[in-house]
Coordinates of C-alpha atoms and ligand atoms in Angstrom, one line a residue:
M1 CA 137.2 77.4 -1.1
R2 CA 138.3 75.8 2.3
I3 CA 135.2 74.1 4.1
L4 CA 135.1 73.1 7.3
I5 CA 132.2 70.4 8.1
S6 CA 132.1 69.4 11.8
G7 CA 129.8 66.7 12.3
A8 CA 131.6 65.6 8.4
A9 CA 131.6 61.6 9.8
G10 CA 128.0 61.6 10.2
F11 CA 125.2 60.7 7.0
L12 CA 124.9 64.9 5.6
G13 CA 128.5 66.0 7.3
S14 CA 129.6 63.1 4.4
N15 CA 127.7 64.0 1.7
L16 CA 128.2 67.2 1.3
A17 CA 131.4 67.0 1.9
Q18 CA 131.5 64.7 -0.8
R19 CA 130.0 67.2 -3.0
F20 CA 132.4 69.9 -1.8
L21 CA 135.3 67.4 -2.3
H22 CA 133.4 66.7 -6.1
E23 CA 133.9 69.7 -7.1
G24 CA 136.7 70.7 -6.1
H25 CA 137.3 72.2 -3.2
G26 CA 139.1 71.4 0.4
V27 CA 137.4 69.8 2.9
V28 CA 138.4 69.8 7.3
G29 CA 136.1 66.9 8.5
V30 CA 136.0 67.6 12.7
D31 CA 134.1 64.9 14.4
N32 CA 134.7 63.3 17.3
L33 CA 132.6 59.8 15.9
V34 CA 130.4 59.4 19.0
T35 CA 127.3 58.5 16.4
G36 CA 129.6 59.1 13.3
S37 CA 130.9 55.9 11.5
P38 CA 134.8 55.3 10.6
E39 CA 134.0 53.5 7.6
N40 CA 132.9 57.6 5.5
V41 CA 135.8 58.9 6.4
A42 CA 137.4 56.2 5.4
F43 CA 135.7 57.2 2.1
L44 CA 136.2 60.0 2.4
Q45 CA 139.6 60.2 2.8
E46 CA 139.9 58.6 -0.6
F47 CA 139.9 62.1 -1.6
S48 CA 143.2 63.9 -1.5
G49 CA 141.7 67.1 -0.5
F50 CA 140.3 66.0 2.6
Q51 CA 141.6 66.3 6.1
F52 CA 140.6 65.0 9.5
I53 CA 139.9 66.5 12.3
Q54 CA 138.8 64.0 15.0
H55 CA 137.6 66.7 18.3
D56 CA 135.1 67.2 19.7
V57 CA 133.9 71.4 18.7
S58 CA 132.5 71.7 22.5
T59 CA 135.7 72.1 22.9
P60 CA 137.6 74.8 21.1
L61 CA 139.0 74.8 18.1
Y62 CA 142.1 75.9 16.2
I63 CA 142.6 75.5 13.0
R64 CA 146.0 76.7 10.5
G65 CA 145.4 78.0 7.5
A66 CA 142.9 80.2 5.9
V67 CA 138.9 78.3 6.2
D68 CA 136.2 80.1 4.0
V69 CA 133.2 78.6 5.2
V70 CA 132.3 77.2 8.1
L71 CA 129.5 74.5 8.2
H72 CA 128.3 73.3 11.6
F73 CA 126.3 70.0 11.3
A74 CA 128.0 68.5 14.3
S75 CA 124.8 67.2 16.9
P76 CA 123.3 63.8 17.5
A77 CA 120.7 64.3 15.0
S78 CA 118.2 60.7 15.3
P79 CA 116.1 60.9 18.5
V80 CA 117.2 57.9 20.1
D81 CA 120.9 59.3 19.9
Y82 CA 120.0 62.4 21.4
L83 CA 117.8 60.7 24.5
E84 CA 120.9 58.8 25.0
L85 CA 123.3 61.6 25.0
P86 CA 121.1 64.4 25.9
I87 CA 123.7 66.7 27.7
Q88 CA 126.2 65.6 25.0
T89 CA 123.4 67.4 22.3
L90 CA 123.0 70.6 24.8
K91 CA 126.4 71.0 24.9
V92 CA 127.3 70.4 21.1
G93 CA 124.5 72.7 19.8
A94 CA 124.9 75.5 22.6
L95 CA 129.1 75.4 23.4
G96 CA 129.4 73.5 19.8
T97 CA 127.8 76.5 18.4
H98 CA 129.4 78.8 20.4
N99 CA 132.7 77.3 19.0
M100 CA 132.3 77.2 15.4
L101 CA 130.7 81.0 15.2
G102 CA 134.1 82.1 17.0
L103 CA 136.4 80.2 14.3
A104 CA 134.6 82.0 11.9
L105 CA 134.5 84.9 12.8
A106 CA 138.5 84.0 13.8
K107 CA 139.1 83.4 9.7
G108 CA 136.4 85.9 8.2
A109 CA 134.3 82.6 7.3
T110 CA 131.0 81.8 6.3
F111 CA 129.1 79.9 8.9
L112 CA 126.5 77.8 7.8
L113 CA 123.6 76.4 11.0
A114 CA 122.4 73.6 10.7
S115 CA 119.1 73.4 12.1
T116 CA 116.2 71.9 12.5
S117 CA 112.6 71.5 11.8
E118 CA 112.3 69.8 15.8
V119 CA 112.2 74.1 16.0
Y120 CA 109.0 73.8 15.9
G121 CA 108.4 70.7 18.3
D122 CA 104.7 69.6 17.6
P123 CA 103.1 71.7 15.3
E124 CA 99.4 74.0 15.8
V125 CA 100.5 75.6 12.7
H126 CA 100.9 73.2 9.3
P127 CA 102.3 73.1 7.6
Q128 CA 105.9 75.0 8.8
P129 CA 106.6 78.3 7.3
E130 CA 109.5 79.8 8.8
T131 CA 107.8 82.8 11.0
Y132 CA 105.8 80.2 12.9
R133 CA 108.0 80.1 16.3
G134 CA 107.1 76.7 17.7
R135 CA 105.5 74.9 20.4
V136 CA 108.5 72.7 21.5
D137 CA 108.2 71.4 25.5
P138 CA 111.5 72.3 27.1
V139 CA 111.8 69.9 30.3
G140 CA 110.0 66.9 28.1
P141 CA 112.8 64.9 26.7
R142 CA 113.5 65.7 23.2
G143 CA 113.8 69.4 24.4
V144 CA 117.7 69.1 24.9
Y145 CA 117.5 68.6 20.4
D146 CA 114.9 71.2 20.4
E147 CA 116.9 73.8 23.1
A148 CA 119.6 73.3 21.6
K149 CA 118.7 74.4 18.1
R150 CA 117.0 77.1 19.3
F151 CA 119.6 78.4 21.3
A152 CA 121.7 77.4 18.1
E153 CA 119.9 79.8 15.5
A154 CA 119.6 82.7 18.6
M155 CA 123.7 82.3 18.8
S156 CA 124.0 82.5 15.3
M157 CA 121.9 85.3 15.2
A158 CA 123.9 87.4 17.3
Y159 CA 126.7 87.1 15.4
H160 CA 125.3 88.2 12.7
R161 CA 123.8 90.8 14.1
H162 CA 126.5 92.3 16.9
H163 CA 129.7 91.0 14.5
G164 CA 128.7 91.2 11.2
L165 CA 129.5 87.3 10.9
D166 CA 128.3 86.0 7.4
T167 CA 125.9 83.7 8.4
R168 CA 123.2 81.5 7.4
I169 CA 120.7 79.3 9.3
V170 CA 118.7 76.4 7.5
R171 CA 115.9 74.0 9.4
I172 CA 115.8 70.3 7.5
F173 CA 113.0 68.6 7.6
N174 CA 113.9 64.8 7.8
T175 CA 116.6 63.8 5.5
Y176 CA 117.4 60.3 4.4
G177 CA 119.8 58.6 1.9
P178 CA 123.3 57.0 1.4
R179 CA 125.5 56.8 5.2
M180 CA 123.1 56.4 7.2
R181 CA 123.4 54.4 10.4
P182 CA 122.1 51.7 9.3
G183 CA 120.8 51.0 13.8
D184 CA 120.9 55.5 14.2
G185 CA 117.3 54.5 14.9
R186 CA 115.2 56.7 12.6
V187 CA 112.2 55.9 10.8
V188 CA 113.8 55.2 6.9
S189 CA 116.7 53.3 7.9
N190 CA 115.1 51.3 10.7
F191 CA 112.3 50.1 7.7
L192 CA 114.3 49.8 5.4
V193 CA 117.0 47.3 7.8
Q194 CA 114.1 45.4 9.0
A195 CA 112.7 45.1 5.1
L196 CA 115.5 43.6 4.2
R197 CA 116.0 41.3 6.8
G198 CA 113.2 40.0 7.2
E199 CA 111.9 41.3 10.5
A200 CA 109.0 43.0 10.8
L201 CA 108.1 46.8 10.4
T202 CA 108.3 48.2 13.2
V203 CA 106.1 51.1 13.4
Y204 CA 105.4 53.1 17.0
G205 CA 102.1 54.6 18.2
D206 CA 99.6 54.3 15.5
G207 CA 101.5 55.8 12.2
S208 CA 98.7 58.1 11.5
Q209 CA 102.0 60.7 12.1
T210 CA 102.9 62.3 9.1
R211 CA 106.1 63.5 8.3
S212 CA 107.6 64.7 4.7
F213 CA 110.6 62.4 3.7
C214 CA 113.7 64.6 1.1
H215 CA 116.6 62.6 -0.5
V216 CA 119.6 63.5 0.7
D217 CA 120.5 64.9 -3.2
D218 CA 118.3 67.3 -3.2
L219 CA 119.2 68.8 0.9
V220 CA 122.0 69.5 -0.9
D221 CA 121.6 71.5 -3.5
G222 CA 119.3 73.2 -1.4
I223 CA 122.2 73.8 1.2
Q224 CA 124.5 74.5 -1.4
R225 CA 121.7 77.0 -3.0
L226 CA 121.5 79.2 0.7
L227 CA 125.5 79.4 0.7
H228 CA 125.6 81.2 -2.1
S229 CA 123.0 83.8 -1.5
D230 CA 122.9 86.3 1.3
L231 CA 120.1 85.5 3.6
H232 CA 120.9 85.6 6.9
D233 CA 117.7 84.4 8.3
P234 CA 116.4 80.9 8.5
V235 CA 115.3 78.4 5.1
N236 CA 113.2 75.2 5.5
L237 CA 114.3 72.6 3.6
G238 CA 112.9 69.7 3.1
N239 CA 110.4 68.1 0.2
P240 CA 106.2 69.2 1.3
R241 CA 105.3 65.5 0.1
E242 CA 103.8 64.6 3.9
F243 CA 103.0 60.9 4.4
T244 CA 102.4 59.0 7.6
I245 CA 104.5 56.6 9.4
L246 CA 101.9 53.5 7.9
E247 CA 102.3 55.1 4.1
L248 CA 106.0 54.6 4.2
A249 CA 105.9 51.7 5.7
N250 CA 103.4 50.5 2.9
T251 CA 106.0 52.0 0.0
I252 CA 109.2 50.2 1.1
R253 CA 107.1 46.7 1.6
R254 CA 106.0 47.6 -2.2
L255 CA 109.3 48.1 -3.6
L256 CA 111.3 45.2 -2.2
A257 CA 108.7 42.9 -2.9
N258 CA 108.5 42.3 0.4
E259 CA 105.9 40.1 2.6
V260 CA 107.0 41.5 6.6
T261 CA 104.6 42.0 8.8
V262 CA 104.0 45.7 11.3
E263 CA 104.5 45.9 14.8
F264 CA 102.9 48.4 17.0
R265 CA 105.1 50.1 19.2
P266 CA 104.2 52.3 22.3
L267 CA 104.6 56.0 20.6
P268 CA 107.5 57.6 22.0
T269 CA 107.1 60.8 24.4
D270 CA 106.0 64.9 22.7
D271 CA 106.7 62.4 19.6
P272 CA 105.2 65.4 16.7
K273 CA 102.0 64.0 15.1
V274 CA 102.0 66.2 11.9
R275 CA 105.2 67.9 10.0
Q276 CA 105.8 69.1 6.2
P277 CA 107.8 72.1 5.9
D278 CA 106.4 75.3 4.1
I279 CA 109.2 75.9 1.2
S280 CA 108.1 78.8 -0.2
R281 CA 111.5 81.2 0.8
A282 CA 113.1 78.5 -0.2
R283 CA 111.1 78.2 -3.8
T284 CA 111.6 82.3 -4.0
E285 CA 114.8 82.8 -2.8
L286 CA 116.8 80.4 -4.1
G287 CA 114.3 78.8 -7.3
W288 CA 114.9 75.3 -5.1
E289 CA 112.4 72.6 -5.1
P290 CA 113.0 68.7 -4.3
G291 CA 113.1 67.0 -7.2
I292 CA 113.2 63.2 -6.0
D293 CA 110.1 62.2 -5.0
L294 CA 110.2 58.8 -2.3
E295 CA 109.9 55.9 -4.9
E296 CA 113.0 57.0 -6.5
G297 CA 114.4 58.6 -3.7
L298 CA 114.3 55.0 -1.2
R299 CA 114.7 53.2 -4.7
R300 CA 118.6 54.9 -4.8
T301 CA 118.9 54.1 -1.0
I302 CA 118.4 50.7 -0.8
P303 CA 121.4 49.7 -2.5
Y304 CA 123.6 50.7 0.4
F305 CA 121.3 49.7 2.8
R306 CA 121.2 46.0 1.4
R307 CA 125.6 46.5 1.1
L308 CA 125.8 47.1 4.9
V309 CA 123.2 44.5 5.5
R310 CA 124.6 41.7 4.0
E311 CA 128.2 42.9 5.1
E312 CA 126.8 42.2 9.0
D313 CA 125.7 38.7 7.8
A314 CA 128.7 38.1 6.7
R315 CA 130.4 39.0 9.5
A316 CA 127.7 37.1 11.7
R317 CA 128.5 33.9 10.5
P318 CA 130.5 31.2 11.4
L319 CA 133.7 30.3 9.5
T320 CA 133.3 26.8 8.2
Ligands
LIG1 P1 124.4 62.7 12.2 O1 124.2 62.0 13.3 O2 124.5 61.3 11.3 O3 125.3 63.0 12.2 C1 126.1 63.9 13.3 C2 128.0 64.2 13.0 O4 128.4 64.3 14.6 C3 128.0 62.9 13.7 O5 128.9 62.1 13.1 C4 128.5 62.9 14.5 O6 129.6 62.5 15.6 C5 129.4 64.3 14.8 N1 129.2 64.4 16.3 C6 128.3 64.8 16.9 N2 128.3 65.8 18.3 C7 129.8 66.8 18.1 C8 131.2 67.1 18.4 N3 130.4 67.6 20.0 N4 132.1 67.3 18.7 C9 132.5 66.4 16.9 N5 131.3 66.0 16.1 C10 129.8 65.8 16.8 O7 123.2 62.9 12.1 P2 123.2 63.6 10.5 O8 121.4 63.5 10.2 O9 123.8 63.8 9.5 O10 122.8 65.2 11.0 C11 124.0 66.0 10.8 C12 122.9 67.8 11.1 O11 122.2 67.8 10.6 C13 122.9 67.8 12.6 O12 122.9 69.1 13.7 C14 121.5 68.0 12.9 O13 120.2 67.9 13.7 C15 120.7 68.3 11.3 N6 119.9 68.0 10.9 C16 120.0 66.6 10.2 C17 118.2 66.2 10.0 C18 118.0 65.1 9.2 O14 117.0 64.0 8.2 N7 119.3 63.9 8.6 C19 117.2 67.1 10.1 C20 117.1 68.3 11.1 C21 118.0 68.6 10.9
LIG2 N1 109.1 56.4 14.1 C1 108.5 54.8 13.7 N2 109.1 53.1 14.0 C2 110.3 53.7 13.7 C3 111.2 54.6 14.1 C4 110.6 55.8 14.2 O1 106.6 53.9 13.9 O2 111.5 52.2 13.9 C5 108.5 56.9 14.3 C6 108.6 58.0 15.1 O3 108.6 57.8 16.0 C7 108.2 59.7 14.2 C8 108.6 59.0 12.6 O4 109.1 57.7 12.7 O5 107.2 59.8 14.3 C9 110.1 60.0 12.4 O6 111.0 59.4 13.3 P1 112.7 59.5 13.0 O7 113.2 59.4 15.2 O8 113.4 59.0 11.7 O9 112.5 61.4 13.4 P2 111.9 62.5 13.6 O10 110.5 63.3 13.0 O11 110.9 62.0 14.6 O12 112.9 63.2 14.6

């Protein structure tokens, strides 16, 4: 297959690209590098089946030749990033999704949208099944991301119903692993980098809010299963084991045998108090559930961040 991945220089896009390239598929990676990393692109360029196009998908994209699958992953994803880039986030969720759907339609390709648990906002239903319609403040600061993704889902379903396009929608819950940007501001990358540097872990609020953390290898398995299914309705993919943020901080301190302290900071506006996927649909329809628990997933992720922190420290040291 020839697979186009928007957001291929990002965390999830580059992990997906790597998996498909390993399996012998061709990958066209499209990214404007707004939150992605050139290091991820350099890594993928070692595969002969990889082609990179630097492009903002909020503007139309024309590709020569056949495309079998379009995976639309382009979008700032960390709250720190999308609060800094509110207009770009709305544009890539709306115009970017429209352009990628148009490309898929023109090529007769299958289209898969990377949606998010944020479509549920700060939920009143817990855990969240796909049938829950969410509690999002459209004019709150996080609305730029949440509403862009909700629009993207509506647009994908419209292309499916109106044009008969073969579409999939994955609602991704907090995922972590190698090739996250160390400075992306998300909790796992922040805590690991802070702990490896011997700095205090920045816990927002009192740390009692919860998240459910999925290792990227499990997520990529689930996305591949979804792609090979015929499910057009949204599917939650995430690890249903729920942790408070303080539990996450303590797990990281224990794994790194690290004495770092915790520093409490204000809770960002509209920060969801709980988040846990109901993955019944993925279990029954895809035969999928995550197999990597938090400790194992963190163990697999620590060497990547350790290398980046060492390289950064070496660059910062004055030459003697
Ligand atoms: P990321 O920031 O690492 O990657 C996003 C990539 O998209 C970056 O390389 C960025 O440069 C690129 N991009 C952004 N706007 C673009 C544009 N206009 N044109 C071209 N490229 C653009 O984030 P990620 O964690 O890899 O997230 C990937 C996708 O998965 C996003 O759509 C995000 O909403 C979704 N998602 C991720 C998570 C998670 O936990 N990682 C959870 C829910 C949803
Ligand atoms: N968080 C934290 N310290 C950090 C970064 C994040 O306590 O340094 C909290 C954040 O307030 C949220 C949770 O960790 O409650 C997950 O945040 P993240 O940005 O990873 O993703 P979100 O689930 O909010 O999109």
